[in-house]
PDB file of C-alpha atoms in Angstrom:
ATOM      1  CA  MET B   1       0.093   0.242  -0.058  1.00 57.00           C
ATOM      2  CA  GLY B   2       3.048   1.689  -0.108  1.00 48.00           C
ATOM      3  CA  ASP B   3       6.216   2.588  -1.461  1.00 48.00           C
ATOM      4  CA  GLY B   4       9.336   2.054  -0.071  1.00 46.00           C
ATOM      5  CA  CYS B   5       9.822   3.398   3.733  1.00 49.00           C
ATOM      6  CA  GLU B   6       7.102   5.713   2.664  1.00 62.00           C
ATOM      7  CA  VAL B   7       4.392   4.782   5.526  1.00 69.00           C
ATOM      8  CA  THR B   8       0.522   3.804   5.435  1.00 80.00           C
ATOM      9  CA  ILE B   9      -2.048   4.581   7.747  1.00 86.00           C
ATOM     10  CA  VAL B  10      -4.808   2.431   9.077  1.00 87.00           C
ATOM     11  CA  ASP B  11      -7.630   4.101  10.836  1.00 88.00           C
ATOM     12  CA  GLY B  12      -8.981   3.512  14.588  1.00 84.00           C
ATOM     13  CA  GLY B  13     -11.977   2.500  16.521  1.00 81.00           C
ATOM     14  CA  LEU B  14     -15.071   3.870  15.208  1.00 87.00           C
ATOM     15  CA  ALA B  15     -17.845   2.520  17.264  1.00 82.00           C
ATOM     16  CA  THR B  16     -14.998   3.846  20.359  1.00 82.00           C
ATOM     17  CA  GLU B  17     -15.600   7.577  18.783  1.00 89.00           C
ATOM     18  CA  LEU B  18     -19.368   6.830  18.411  1.00 86.00           C
ATOM     19  CA  GLU B  19     -20.301   6.038  21.779  1.00 86.00           C
ATOM     20  CA  ALA B  20     -18.038   9.563  22.329  1.00 85.00           C
ATOM     21  CA  ALA B  21     -20.679  11.277  20.399  1.00 78.00           C
ATOM     22  CA  GLY B  22     -23.356   9.735  22.461  1.00 80.00           C
ATOM     23  CA  LEU B  23     -24.378   6.993  20.901  1.00 80.00           C
ATOM     24  CA  GLU B  24     -25.294   3.760  22.884  1.00 80.00           C
ATOM     25  CA  LEU B  25     -24.209   0.618  20.833  1.00 81.00           C
ATOM     26  CA  GLN B  26     -22.711  -2.185  23.229  1.00 79.00           C
ATOM     27  CA  GLU B  27     -25.684  -4.207  23.818  1.00 81.00           C
ATOM     28  CA  ASP B  28     -26.797  -3.842  19.980  1.00 87.00           C
ATOM     29  CA  PRO B  29     -26.706  -7.228  17.568  1.00 90.00           C
ATOM     30  CA  LEU B  30     -25.111  -4.912  14.984  1.00 93.00           C
ATOM     31  CA  TRP B  31     -23.367  -2.683  17.060  1.00 86.00           C
ATOM     32  CA  SER B  32     -21.957   0.248  14.828  1.00 89.00           C
ATOM     33  CA  ALA B  33     -23.534  -1.166  11.619  1.00 94.00           C
ATOM     34  CA  ARG B  34     -27.007  -0.196  13.291  1.00 94.00           C
ATOM     35  CA  VAL B  35     -25.915   3.719  12.946  1.00 95.00           C
ATOM     36  CA  LEU B  36     -25.582   3.303   9.019  1.00 97.00           C
ATOM     37  CA  GLN B  37     -29.577   3.359   9.157  1.00 96.00           C
ATOM     38  CA  THR B  38     -29.902   5.507  12.533  1.00 96.00           C
ATOM     39  CA  ASN B  39     -27.687   7.712  12.175  1.00 96.00           C
ATOM     40  CA  PRO B  40     -24.762   7.819   8.870  1.00 97.00           C
ATOM     41  CA  GLN B  41     -23.503  11.421   9.241  1.00 97.00           C
ATOM     42  CA  ALA B  42     -21.941  10.724  12.611  1.00 96.00           C
ATOM     43  CA  ILE B  43     -20.345   7.487  10.823  1.00 97.00           C
ATOM     44  CA  LYS B  44     -19.276  10.570   8.066  1.00 97.00           C
ATOM     45  CA  ASN B  45     -17.440  12.509  11.111  1.00 96.00           C
ATOM     46  CA  VAL B  46     -15.737   9.989  12.197  1.00 95.00           C
ATOM     47  CA  HIS B  47     -14.424   9.145   8.956  1.00 96.00           C
ATOM     48  CA  ALA B  48     -13.168  13.355   8.438  1.00 95.00           C
ATOM     49  CA  ARG B  49     -11.624  12.865  12.612  1.00 93.00           C
ATOM     50  CA  TYR B  50      -9.556  10.416  11.231  1.00 93.00           C
ATOM     51  CA  LEU B  51      -8.688  11.611   7.913  1.00 94.00           C
ATOM     52  CA  CYS B  52      -7.481  14.575   9.522  1.00 91.00           C
ATOM     53  CA  SER B  53      -5.337  13.410  12.083  1.00 91.00           C
ATOM     54  CA  GLY B  54      -3.624  11.494   9.290  1.00 88.00           C
ATOM     55  CA  ALA B  55      -5.272   7.692   8.562  1.00 91.00           C
ATOM     56  CA  ASP B  56      -4.695   6.906   4.538  1.00 91.00           C
ATOM     57  CA  VAL B  57      -6.998   4.079   4.997  1.00 93.00           C
ATOM     58  CA  ILE B  58     -10.493   3.879   5.798  1.00 94.00           C
ATOM     59  CA  THR B  59     -12.113   1.515   6.993  1.00 95.00           C
ATOM     60  CA  THR B  60     -15.881   1.083   6.404  1.00 97.00           C
ATOM     61  CA  ALA B  61     -18.745   1.271   8.876  1.00 96.00           C
ATOM     62  CA  THR B  62     -19.567  -3.071   7.569  1.00 97.00           C
ATOM     63  CA  TYR B  63     -17.572  -4.828  10.595  1.00 94.00           C
ATOM     64  CA  GLN B  64     -20.681  -6.315  11.871  1.00 94.00           C
ATOM     65  CA  ALA B  65     -22.991  -5.595   9.058  1.00 97.00           C
ATOM     66  CA  SER B  66     -24.494  -8.693   7.144  1.00 97.00           C
ATOM     67  CA  VAL B  67     -27.210  -9.125   4.460  1.00 98.00           C
ATOM     68  CA  ALA B  68     -28.710 -11.581   7.363  1.00 97.00           C
ATOM     69  CA  GLY B  69     -27.775  -9.348   9.864  1.00 97.00           C
ATOM     70  CA  PHE B  70     -30.198  -6.627   8.678  1.00 98.00           C
ATOM     71  CA  VAL B  71     -33.030  -8.198   7.622  1.00 98.00           C
ATOM     72  CA  LYS B  72     -32.890  -9.963  11.097  1.00 96.00           C
ATOM     73  CA  TYR B  73     -32.900  -6.985  12.895  1.00 96.00           C
ATOM     74  CA  LEU B  74     -33.868  -4.059  11.157  1.00 97.00           C
ATOM     75  CA  SER B  75     -36.568  -6.078   8.918  1.00 97.00           C
ATOM     76  CA  LEU B  76     -35.428  -5.274   5.647  1.00 98.00           C
ATOM     77  CA  ASN B  77     -35.306  -7.637   2.661  1.00 98.00           C
ATOM     78  CA  SER B  78     -31.860  -8.598   1.023  1.00 97.00           C
ATOM     79  CA  GLU B  79     -32.031  -6.327  -1.619  1.00 98.00           C
ATOM     80  CA  GLU B  80     -32.265  -3.413   0.512  1.00 98.00           C
ATOM     81  CA  ALA B  81     -29.737  -4.721   3.266  1.00 98.00           C
ATOM     82  CA  ALA B  82     -27.436  -5.109   0.576  1.00 98.00           C
ATOM     83  CA  LEU B  83     -27.911  -1.561  -0.537  1.00 98.00           C
ATOM     84  CA  LEU B  84     -27.629  -0.625   3.126  1.00 98.00           C
ATOM     85  CA  LEU B  85     -24.794  -1.990   3.279  1.00 98.00           C
ATOM     86  CA  GLN B  86     -23.292  -0.266   0.621  1.00 98.00           C
ATOM     87  CA  SER B  87     -23.817   2.904   1.756  1.00 98.00           C
ATOM     88  CA  GLY B  88     -21.059   2.479   4.338  1.00 98.00           C
ATOM     89  CA  VAL B  89     -19.226   2.914   1.178  1.00 98.00           C
ATOM     90  CA  GLN B  90     -20.375   5.743   0.485  1.00 98.00           C
ATOM     91  CA  LEU B  91     -20.725   7.216   3.082  1.00 98.00           C
ATOM     92  CA  ALA B  92     -16.367   6.630   3.313  1.00 98.00           C
ATOM     93  CA  LYS B  93     -16.049   7.881  -0.484  1.00 98.00           C
ATOM     94  CA  GLU B  94     -17.996  10.865   0.341  1.00 98.00           C
ATOM     95  CA  ALA B  95     -15.647  11.738   3.617  1.00 97.00           C
ATOM     96  CA  VAL B  96     -12.814  10.941   1.258  1.00 96.00           C
ATOM     97  CA  ASP B  97     -14.236  13.261  -1.305  1.00 95.00           C
ATOM     98  CA  GLU B  98     -14.781  16.546   1.145  1.00 95.00           C
ATOM     99  CA  PHE B  99     -11.359  15.952   3.224  1.00 94.00           C
ATOM    100  CA  LEU B 100      -9.409  16.251  -0.806  1.00 93.00           C
ATOM    101  CA  SER B 101     -11.450  19.184  -0.661  1.00 91.00           C
ATOM    102  CA  GLU B 102     -10.740  21.073   1.636  1.00 87.00           C
ATOM    103  CA  SER B 103      -7.151  20.137   2.211  1.00 82.00           C
ATOM    104  CA  LYS B 104      -3.898  21.981   2.169  1.00 71.00           C
ATOM    105  CA  SER B 105      -1.397  19.705   1.727  1.00 66.00           C
ATOM    106  CA  LEU B 106       0.034  18.978  -1.853  1.00 62.00           C
ATOM    107  CA  GLU B 107       1.972  15.126   0.424  1.00 71.00           C
ATOM    108  CA  ARG B 108      -1.383  14.068   1.147  1.00 76.00           C
ATOM    109  CA  ARG B 109      -1.968  10.986  -1.377  1.00 84.00           C
ATOM    110  CA  LYS B 110      -5.653  10.836  -1.338  1.00 92.00           C
ATOM    111  CA  PRO B 111      -6.726   7.689   1.130  1.00 95.00           C
ATOM    112  CA  LEU B 112      -7.759   4.713   0.371  1.00 96.00           C
ATOM    113  CA  ILE B 113     -11.753   3.105   0.826  1.00 97.00           C
ATOM    114  CA  ALA B 114     -10.998  -0.480   2.700  1.00 97.00           C
ATOM    115  CA  GLY B 115     -14.235  -2.719   2.669  1.00 98.00           C
ATOM    116  CA  SER B 116     -14.083  -4.366   6.170  1.00 97.00           C
ATOM    117  CA  ILE B 117     -15.759  -7.603   6.718  1.00 98.00           C
ATOM    118  CA  GLY B 118     -15.571  -9.253   9.868  1.00 96.00           C
ATOM    119  CA  PRO B 119     -15.749 -13.086  10.979  1.00 97.00           C
ATOM    120  CA  TYR B 120     -18.633 -14.628  11.600  1.00 97.00           C
ATOM    121  CA  GLY B 121     -18.847 -14.775  15.014  1.00 95.00           C
ATOM    122  CA  ALA B 122     -19.733 -10.966  14.951  1.00 93.00           C
ATOM    123  CA  PHE B 123     -22.609 -12.250  13.539  1.00 94.00           C
ATOM    124  CA  ILE B 124     -24.006 -14.189  16.689  1.00 92.00           C
ATOM    125  CA  HIS B 125     -22.762 -11.765  18.892  1.00 86.00           C
ATOM    126  CA  ASP B 126     -21.165 -13.467  21.874  1.00 88.00           C
ATOM    127  CA  GLY B 127     -17.564 -12.015  22.031  1.00 83.00           C
ATOM    128  CA  SER B 128     -16.957 -15.412  19.513  1.00 88.00           C
ATOM    129  CA  GLU B 129     -14.501 -13.308  17.305  1.00 84.00           C
ATOM    130  CA  TYR B 130     -12.163 -13.941  20.511  1.00 87.00           C
ATOM    131  CA  SER B 131     -13.165 -17.319  20.465  1.00 93.00           C
ATOM    132  CA  GLY B 132     -14.175 -18.738  16.822  1.00 96.00           C
ATOM    133  CA  ASN B 133     -15.633 -22.041  18.600  1.00 95.00           C
ATOM    134  CA  TYR B 134     -18.198 -21.956  15.717  1.00 97.00           C
ATOM    135  CA  VAL B 135     -15.663 -23.333  13.283  1.00 96.00           C
ATOM    136  CA  GLU B 136     -15.829 -26.410  15.013  1.00 95.00           C
ATOM    137  CA  LEU B 137     -19.881 -26.635  13.870  1.00 96.00           C
ATOM    138  CA  MET B 138     -18.923 -25.189   9.988  1.00 97.00           C
ATOM    139  CA  THR B 139     -18.027 -26.363   7.027  1.00 98.00           C
ATOM    140  CA  LYS B 140     -15.179 -24.136   4.514  1.00 97.00           C
ATOM    141  CA  GLU B 141     -17.930 -23.763   2.534  1.00 98.00           C
ATOM    142  CA  GLU B 142     -20.689 -23.161   4.790  1.00 98.00           C
ATOM    143  CA  LEU B 143     -18.362 -20.038   5.896  1.00 98.00           C
ATOM    144  CA  LYS B 144     -17.804 -18.742   2.060  1.00 98.00           C
ATOM    145  CA  ALA B 145     -20.983 -18.845   1.764  1.00 98.00           C
ATOM    146  CA  TRP B 146     -21.873 -17.005   4.709  1.00 97.00           C
ATOM    147  CA  HIS B 147     -18.757 -14.018   3.934  1.00 98.00           C
ATOM    148  CA  ARG B 148     -20.328 -13.721   0.001  1.00 98.00           C
ATOM    149  CA  PRO B 149     -22.946 -11.219   0.128  1.00 98.00           C
ATOM    150  CA  GLN B 150     -20.874  -8.928   2.357  1.00 98.00           C
ATOM    151  CA  MET B 151     -17.598  -9.364  -0.027  1.00 98.00           C
ATOM    152  CA  GLN B 152     -20.385  -8.845  -3.060  1.00 98.00           C
ATOM    153  CA  SER B 153     -21.784  -6.285  -1.714  1.00 98.00           C
ATOM    154  CA  LEU B 154     -18.945  -4.512  -1.248  1.00 98.00           C
ATOM    155  CA  ILE B 155     -16.733  -5.001  -4.386  1.00 98.00           C
ATOM    156  CA  THR B 156     -19.782  -3.922  -5.628  1.00 98.00           C
ATOM    157  CA  ALA B 157     -19.853  -0.294  -3.906  1.00 98.00           C
ATOM    158  CA  GLY B 158     -16.356   0.169  -5.708  1.00 98.00           C
ATOM    159  CA  VAL B 159     -13.610  -0.443  -1.790  1.00 98.00           C
ATOM    160  CA  ASP B 160     -10.155   0.159  -2.923  1.00 98.00           C
ATOM    161  CA  LEU B 161      -9.939  -3.036  -1.047  1.00 97.00           C
ATOM    162  CA  ILE B 162     -11.156  -5.756   1.343  1.00 98.00           C
ATOM    163  CA  ALA B 163     -10.114  -5.346   4.891  1.00 96.00           C
ATOM    164  CA  LEU B 164     -10.996  -9.533   6.379  1.00 97.00           C
ATOM    165  CA  GLU B 165     -10.386  -8.356  10.315  1.00 94.00           C
ATOM    166  CA  THR B 166     -10.447 -10.323  13.253  1.00 93.00           C
ATOM    167  CA  ILE B 167     -10.434 -13.535  11.940  1.00 97.00           C
ATOM    168  CA  PRO B 168     -10.203 -16.259  15.105  1.00 96.00           C
ATOM    169  CA  SER B 169      -9.023 -19.154  13.216  1.00 97.00           C
ATOM    170  CA  GLN B 170      -6.956 -20.814  10.347  1.00 96.00           C
ATOM    171  CA  LYS B 171     -10.149 -22.142   8.910  1.00 97.00           C
ATOM    172  CA  GLU B 172     -12.291 -18.897   8.684  1.00 98.00           C
ATOM    173  CA  GLY B 173      -8.907 -17.241   7.254  1.00 97.00           C
ATOM    174  CA  ASN B 174      -8.838 -20.194   4.370  1.00 96.00           C
ATOM    175  CA  ALA B 175     -11.807 -19.865   3.050  1.00 97.00           C
ATOM    176  CA  LEU B 176     -12.393 -16.223   3.492  1.00 98.00           C
ATOM    177  CA  VAL B 177      -9.301 -16.119   0.864  1.00 97.00           C
ATOM    178  CA  GLU B 178     -10.798 -18.906  -1.372  1.00 97.00           C
ATOM    179  CA  LEU B 179     -13.673 -17.046  -1.611  1.00 98.00           C
ATOM    180  CA  LEU B 180     -11.386 -13.912  -2.595  1.00 98.00           C
ATOM    181  CA  ARG B 181     -10.843 -15.986  -5.949  1.00 97.00           C
ATOM    182  CA  GLU B 182     -13.996 -15.415  -7.271  1.00 98.00           C
ATOM    183  CA  PHE B 183     -13.503 -11.630  -7.049  1.00 98.00           C
ATOM    184  CA  PRO B 184     -10.319 -11.591  -9.439  1.00 97.00           C
ATOM    185  CA  ASN B 185      -9.579  -7.997  -9.818  1.00 97.00           C
ATOM    186  CA  THR B 186      -9.603  -7.664  -5.437  1.00 98.00           C
ATOM    187  CA  LYS B 187      -7.478  -7.286  -3.074  1.00 97.00           C
ATOM    188  CA  ALA B 188      -7.627  -7.254   0.619  1.00 97.00           C
ATOM    189  CA  TRP B 189      -5.325  -8.114   3.523  1.00 95.00           C
ATOM    190  CA  LEU B 190      -5.973 -10.222   6.386  1.00 96.00           C
ATOM    191  CA  SER B 191      -5.635  -9.994  10.002  1.00 94.00           C
ATOM    192  CA  PHE B 192      -6.269 -12.051  12.209  1.00 95.00           C
ATOM    193  CA  SER B 193      -7.515 -12.055  16.124  1.00 92.00           C
ATOM    194  CA  ILE B 194      -4.706 -13.495  18.754  1.00 91.00           C
ATOM    195  CA  LYS B 195      -5.145 -15.904  21.810  1.00 91.00           C
ATOM    196  CA  ASP B 196      -1.375 -15.449  22.860  1.00 89.00           C
ATOM    197  CA  GLU B 197       2.356 -14.598  21.399  1.00 89.00           C
ATOM    198  CA  GLN B 198       2.727 -17.252  20.016  1.00 92.00           C
ATOM    199  CA  CYS B 199      -1.401 -18.107  18.652  1.00 94.00           C
ATOM    200  CA  ILE B 200      -4.407 -16.631  16.933  1.00 95.00           C
ATOM    201  CA  SER B 201      -7.496 -17.033  19.019  1.00 95.00           C
ATOM    202  CA  HIS B 202      -8.727 -20.614  17.733  1.00 97.00           C
ATOM    203  CA  GLY B 203      -5.841 -22.358  19.283  1.00 96.00           C
ATOM    204  CA  GLU B 204      -3.729 -22.538  15.761  1.00 96.00           C
ATOM    205  CA  LYS B 205      -0.294 -21.198  15.373  1.00 95.00           C
ATOM    206  CA  PHE B 206      -0.029 -17.718  14.503  1.00 94.00           C
ATOM    207  CA  GLU B 207       2.959 -18.758  11.668  1.00 92.00           C
ATOM    208  CA  ASP B 208       0.596 -21.621  10.442  1.00 93.00           C
ATOM    209  CA  ALA B 209      -1.761 -19.538   9.272  1.00 93.00           C
ATOM    210  CA  VAL B 210       0.052 -16.816   7.677  1.00 91.00           C
ATOM    211  CA  LYS B 211       1.080 -19.974   5.553  1.00 87.00           C
ATOM    212  CA  PHE B 212      -1.702 -20.425   3.563  1.00 83.00           C
ATOM    213  CA  ALA B 213      -2.320 -16.434   3.006  1.00 84.00           C
ATOM    214  CA  ILE B 214       0.888 -15.644   1.816  1.00 84.00           C
ATOM    215  CA  LYS B 215       0.351 -18.148  -0.770  1.00 87.00           C
ATOM    216  CA  SER B 216      -3.138 -15.664  -2.519  1.00 92.00           C
ATOM    217  CA  ASP B 217      -1.547 -13.076  -4.836  1.00 92.00           C
ATOM    218  CA  GLN B 218      -5.043 -11.321  -4.102  1.00 95.00           C
ATOM    219  CA  LEU B 219      -3.510 -10.787  -0.237  1.00 94.00           C
ATOM    220  CA  MET B 220      -1.190  -7.039  -0.188  1.00 91.00           C
ATOM    221  CA  THR B 221      -0.719  -7.992   3.406  1.00 90.00           C
ATOM    222  CA  VAL B 222      -1.800  -9.792   6.433  1.00 92.00           C
ATOM    223  CA  GLY B 223      -1.124  -9.711   9.988  1.00 91.00           C
ATOM    224  CA  LEU B 224      -2.964  -9.568  13.246  1.00 89.00           C
ATOM    225  CA  ASN B 225      -5.047  -6.773  15.033  1.00 87.00           C
ATOM    226  CA  CYS B 226      -7.542  -5.880  18.183  1.00 78.00           C
ATOM    227  CA  CYS B 227      -4.566  -7.070  20.077  1.00 76.00           C
ATOM    228  CA  PRO B 228      -2.524  -5.722  23.442  1.00 78.00           C
ATOM    229  CA  PRO B 229      -0.213  -3.566  21.100  1.00 77.00           C
ATOM    230  CA  ASP B 230       2.770  -5.265  23.920  1.00 79.00           C
ATOM    231  CA  ILE B 231       3.068  -8.310  22.277  1.00 82.00           C
ATOM    232  CA  VAL B 232       3.109  -7.101  18.284  1.00 83.00           C
ATOM    233  CA  SER B 233       6.433  -7.932  18.186  1.00 83.00           C
ATOM    234  CA  ARG B 234       7.528 -11.089  19.886  1.00 83.00           C
ATOM    235  CA  LEU B 235       4.123 -12.818  17.914  1.00 86.00           C
ATOM    236  CA  LEU B 236       5.532 -11.413  14.340  1.00 86.00           C
ATOM    237  CA  ALA B 237       8.421 -12.582  15.362  1.00 87.00           C
ATOM    238  CA  THR B 238       7.288 -16.463  14.854  1.00 85.00           C
ATOM    239  CA  ALA B 239       6.166 -15.662  11.828  1.00 86.00           C
ATOM    240  CA  ASN B 240       9.172 -13.476  10.309  1.00 80.00           C
ATOM    241  CA  LYS B 241      10.676 -16.442   7.739  1.00 75.00           C
ATOM    242  CA  ASN B 242       6.603 -16.853   6.764  1.00 73.00           C
ATOM    243  CA  ILE B 243       6.756 -14.069   4.483  1.00 73.00           C
ATOM    244  CA  GLY B 244       9.098 -11.320   2.407  1.00 63.00           C
ATOM    245  CA  PRO B 245       9.317  -7.761   2.578  1.00 59.00           C
ATOM    246  CA  GLU B 246       7.019  -6.786  -0.383  1.00 61.00           C
ATOM    247  CA  ARG B 247       4.417  -8.574   1.562  1.00 68.00           C
ATOM    248  CA  GLY B 248       4.685  -7.232   4.609  1.00 75.00           C
ATOM    249  CA  TRP B 249       2.597  -7.114   7.854  1.00 83.00           C
ATOM    250  CA  ILE B 250      -0.798  -4.861   9.115  1.00 87.00           C
ATOM    251  CA  VAL B 251      -0.257  -4.386  12.388  1.00 83.00           C
ATOM    252  CA  TYR B 252      -3.191  -1.876  14.042  1.00 81.00           C
ATOM    253  CA  PRO B 253      -3.912  -3.603  17.955  1.00 76.00           C
ATOM    254  CA  ASN B 254      -6.320  -1.699  20.236  1.00 70.00           C
ATOM    255  CA  SER B 255      -5.720  -0.247  23.610  1.00 56.00           C
ATOM    256  CA  GLY B 256      -3.942  -2.882  25.049  1.00 50.00           C
ATOM    257  CA  GLU B 257      -6.968  -4.340  27.082  1.00 52.00           C
ATOM    258  CA  ARG B 258      -9.174  -7.393  26.448  1.00 53.00           C
ATOM    259  CA  TRP B 259     -12.338  -8.299  25.314  1.00 45.00           C
ATOM    260  CA  ASP B 260     -14.616 -10.535  27.873  1.00 51.00           C
ATOM    261  CA  PRO B 261     -18.085 -11.048  26.233  1.00 50.00           C
ATOM    262  CA  ASN B 262     -19.492 -10.545  29.892  1.00 52.00           C
ATOM    263  CA  THR B 263     -17.225  -7.705  31.003  1.00 45.00           C
ATOM    264  CA  ARG B 264     -16.466  -6.189  27.575  1.00 47.00           C
ATOM    265  CA  PHE B 265     -12.880  -4.244  27.702  1.00 43.00           C
ATOM    266  CA  LEU B 266     -10.533  -5.620  30.269  1.00 41.00           C
ATOM    267  CA  SER B 267      -7.954  -3.027  31.654  1.00 43.00           C
ATOM    268  CA  ASN B 268      -5.791  -4.514  33.408  1.00 39.00           C
ATOM    269  CA  THR B 269      -4.858  -7.553  31.324  1.00 36.00           C
ATOM    270  CA  ILE B 270      -1.537  -9.304  30.871  1.00 32.00           C
ATOM    271  CA  ILE B 271      -1.407 -12.237  27.927  1.00 31.00           C
ATOM    272  CA  GLY B 272       1.695 -14.958  28.476  1.00 36.00           C
ATOM    273  CA  ASP B 273       4.007 -13.183  30.538  1.00 34.00           C
ATOM    274  CA  VAL B 274       3.503  -9.210  28.311  1.00 32.00           C
ATOM    275  CA  GLU B 275       2.319  -6.751  31.177  1.00 35.00           C
ATOM    276  CA  PRO B 276      -0.290  -4.294  30.323  1.00 34.00           C
ATOM    277  CA  CYS B 277      -0.072  -0.727  28.206  1.00 35.00           C
ATOM    278  CA  GLN B 278       0.197   1.478  31.365  1.00 34.00           C
ATOM    279  CA  ARG B 279      -1.060   4.301  28.764  1.00 36.00           C
ATOM    280  CA  PRO B 280      -4.161   4.038  26.823  1.00 33.00           C
ATOM    281  CA  PHE B 281      -2.485   3.442  24.056  1.00 38.00           C
ATOM    282  CA  GLU B 282       1.457   2.183  23.635  1.00 41.00           C
ATOM    283  CA  ILE B 283       3.013   2.366  19.836  1.00 39.00           C
ATOM    284  CA  PRO B 284       4.882  -0.765  19.088  1.00 39.00           C
ATOM    285  CA  SER B 285       8.497  -1.516  19.258  1.00 38.00           C
ATOM    286  CA  THR B 286       9.560   0.020  16.342  1.00 35.00           C
ATOM    287  CA  GLU B 287      12.601  -1.911  16.293  1.00 34.00           C
ATOM    288  CA  HIS B 288      10.836  -4.819  14.807  1.00 32.00           C
ATOM    289  CA  PRO B 289      12.186  -5.452  11.264  1.00 29.00           C
ATOM    290  CA  LEU B 290       8.839  -5.970   9.604  1.00 31.00           C
ATOM    291  CA  TYR B 291       7.107  -3.295  11.304  1.00 34.00           C
ATOM    292  CA  LEU B 292       7.664  -1.270   8.986  1.00 31.00           C
ATOM    293  CA  SER B 293       6.668  -2.299   5.664  1.00 34.00           C
ATOM    294  CA  GLY B 294       2.990  -3.139   6.019  1.00 39.00           C
ATOM    295  CA  PRO B 295       0.425  -0.752   7.393  1.00 41.00           C
ATOM    296  CA  PRO B 296      -0.735  -0.019  10.828  1.00 39.00           C
ATOM    297  CA  GLY B 297      -3.147   1.465  12.627  1.00 38.00           C
ATOM    298  CA  GLY B 298      -5.492   1.301  15.586  1.00 39.00           C
ATOM    299  CA  CYS B 299      -8.380  -0.936  16.562  1.00 43.00           C
ATOM    300  CA  CYS B 300     -10.594  -1.359  19.229  1.00 49.00           C
ATOM    301  CA  ARG B 301     -10.747   1.856  21.842  1.00 54.00           C
ATOM    302  CA  THR B 302      -8.361   4.418  19.605  1.00 66.00           C
ATOM    303  CA  THR B 303      -8.846   7.852  18.593  1.00 74.00           C
ATOM    304  CA  PRO B 304      -8.336  10.560  16.429  1.00 78.00           C
ATOM    305  CA  ALA B 305      -5.538  11.718  18.627  1.00 78.00           C
ATOM    306  CA  ASP B 306      -3.846   8.177  18.962  1.00 77.00           C
ATOM    307  CA  ILE B 307      -3.684   7.849  14.906  1.00 79.00           C
ATOM    308  CA  ALA B 308      -1.872  11.545  14.779  1.00 77.00           C
ATOM    309  CA  GLU B 309       0.831  10.108  17.480  1.00 79.00           C
ATOM    310  CA  LEU B 310       1.259   6.898  15.756  1.00 73.00           C
ATOM    311  CA  ARG B 311       1.939   8.614  12.690  1.00 72.00           C
ATOM    312  CA  ASP B 312       4.356  11.623  13.450  1.00 70.00           C
ATOM    313  CA  THR B 313       6.230   8.637  15.569  1.00 73.00           C
ATOM    314  CA  LEU B 314       6.461   5.530  12.199  1.00 66.00           C
ATOM    315  CA  LYS B 315       8.022   9.466   9.950  1.00 64.00           C
ATOM    316  CA  LEU B 316      10.224   9.887  12.730  1.00 55.00           C
ATOM    317  CA  ASN B 317      11.367   6.419  12.599  1.00 53.00           C
ATOM    318  CA  VAL B 318      11.724   6.107   8.775  1.00 47.00           C
ATOM    319  CA  THR B 319      13.470   9.634   8.223  1.00 46.00           C
TER     320      THR B 319
END
C-alpha cells in the first residue's frame, strides 16, 4: 500500500468514536453497523476526524454488517440489506472527497477505502470472534457462503480493497482467501485476532495461519488486529520466516485491553508473560524489522489522537 519507506496509516476505532458522540452500541447485535441506518452522518464525521488525523486508509462501518443481520434485526429484505451495507462505502467515499477538497496539503495521497468484513462470530454477537469456536460446527463452504453477500456488496460499491478483520481461526481465514478468488480483480488484507504470543484466537499457531494466506497474490498484506500492542513484536517474530519484505505485515492493535464477552474490555490484562499497557495506547516497538513494511493503525478503543501520534512517531522512524 506504500512504496519504499513510505508509511501507510490505517484509521482507528470507529465504534469508540461513535460512543464518545453519545451513541449507545454495546448491547446492539449490529453494533456500529446499525448507525448506517439511524445516523449515517455520525459515521461520516468519524471518518473525517481520522482523515484529519493522518489516516491513509479508512475502513467502512461494516465490520458487524451482514445481509442476514440486517434482514433479521432491521426487517429489511435482502436487496435493501445489501444496499444499506453498500451505503457504508458511499459514506467513506464522501468523507474522502470532502477531505481532499478542503485539504491544503499537496503531499497527502488520496486515502484508500477498505471494505470491512468481520468474522461470522461478529454476527453471533457473543464475543466468539475472539474464540472462533463456531468453526468446529461449520464447513469451509458454509463459511464462504456466509461471507459471500458481504464481499459482493462491498466490491460492487467500489471499495479500493477488502479488510478481512479479526479472523479468529485458520479455517475461516482460508475460507475467506478462497472466496476472494471469486473476485479476481480485488485486493485485500487479512488480519487475525490473537490468543497469546504464539497463537491466533482459535488456538492455531500464527505462523501456520500465515503460511496459507501468503500464497494468495490477492492479499496485499497479512497480520493481526485487536490485540494488546505489547505482544506485537514477539508474535510477528514467530512468523518472520514465512513472509517477505515485498508483502509485509499489517498491525492495528487496540488500546491494550482484552475483550471479555461478559465484562467487555478488561484494562489490566496480561497475556502470557507480557505486561499490560500503562497508557491508553502504546505504539508497538518499531525495532521489529518488518513492522514498518506494512500498514499500522489502531483498533478498538483507539482514537484520532492516537492515530495522529502513531503517524508522527512512525514518520520520525523512517526519516
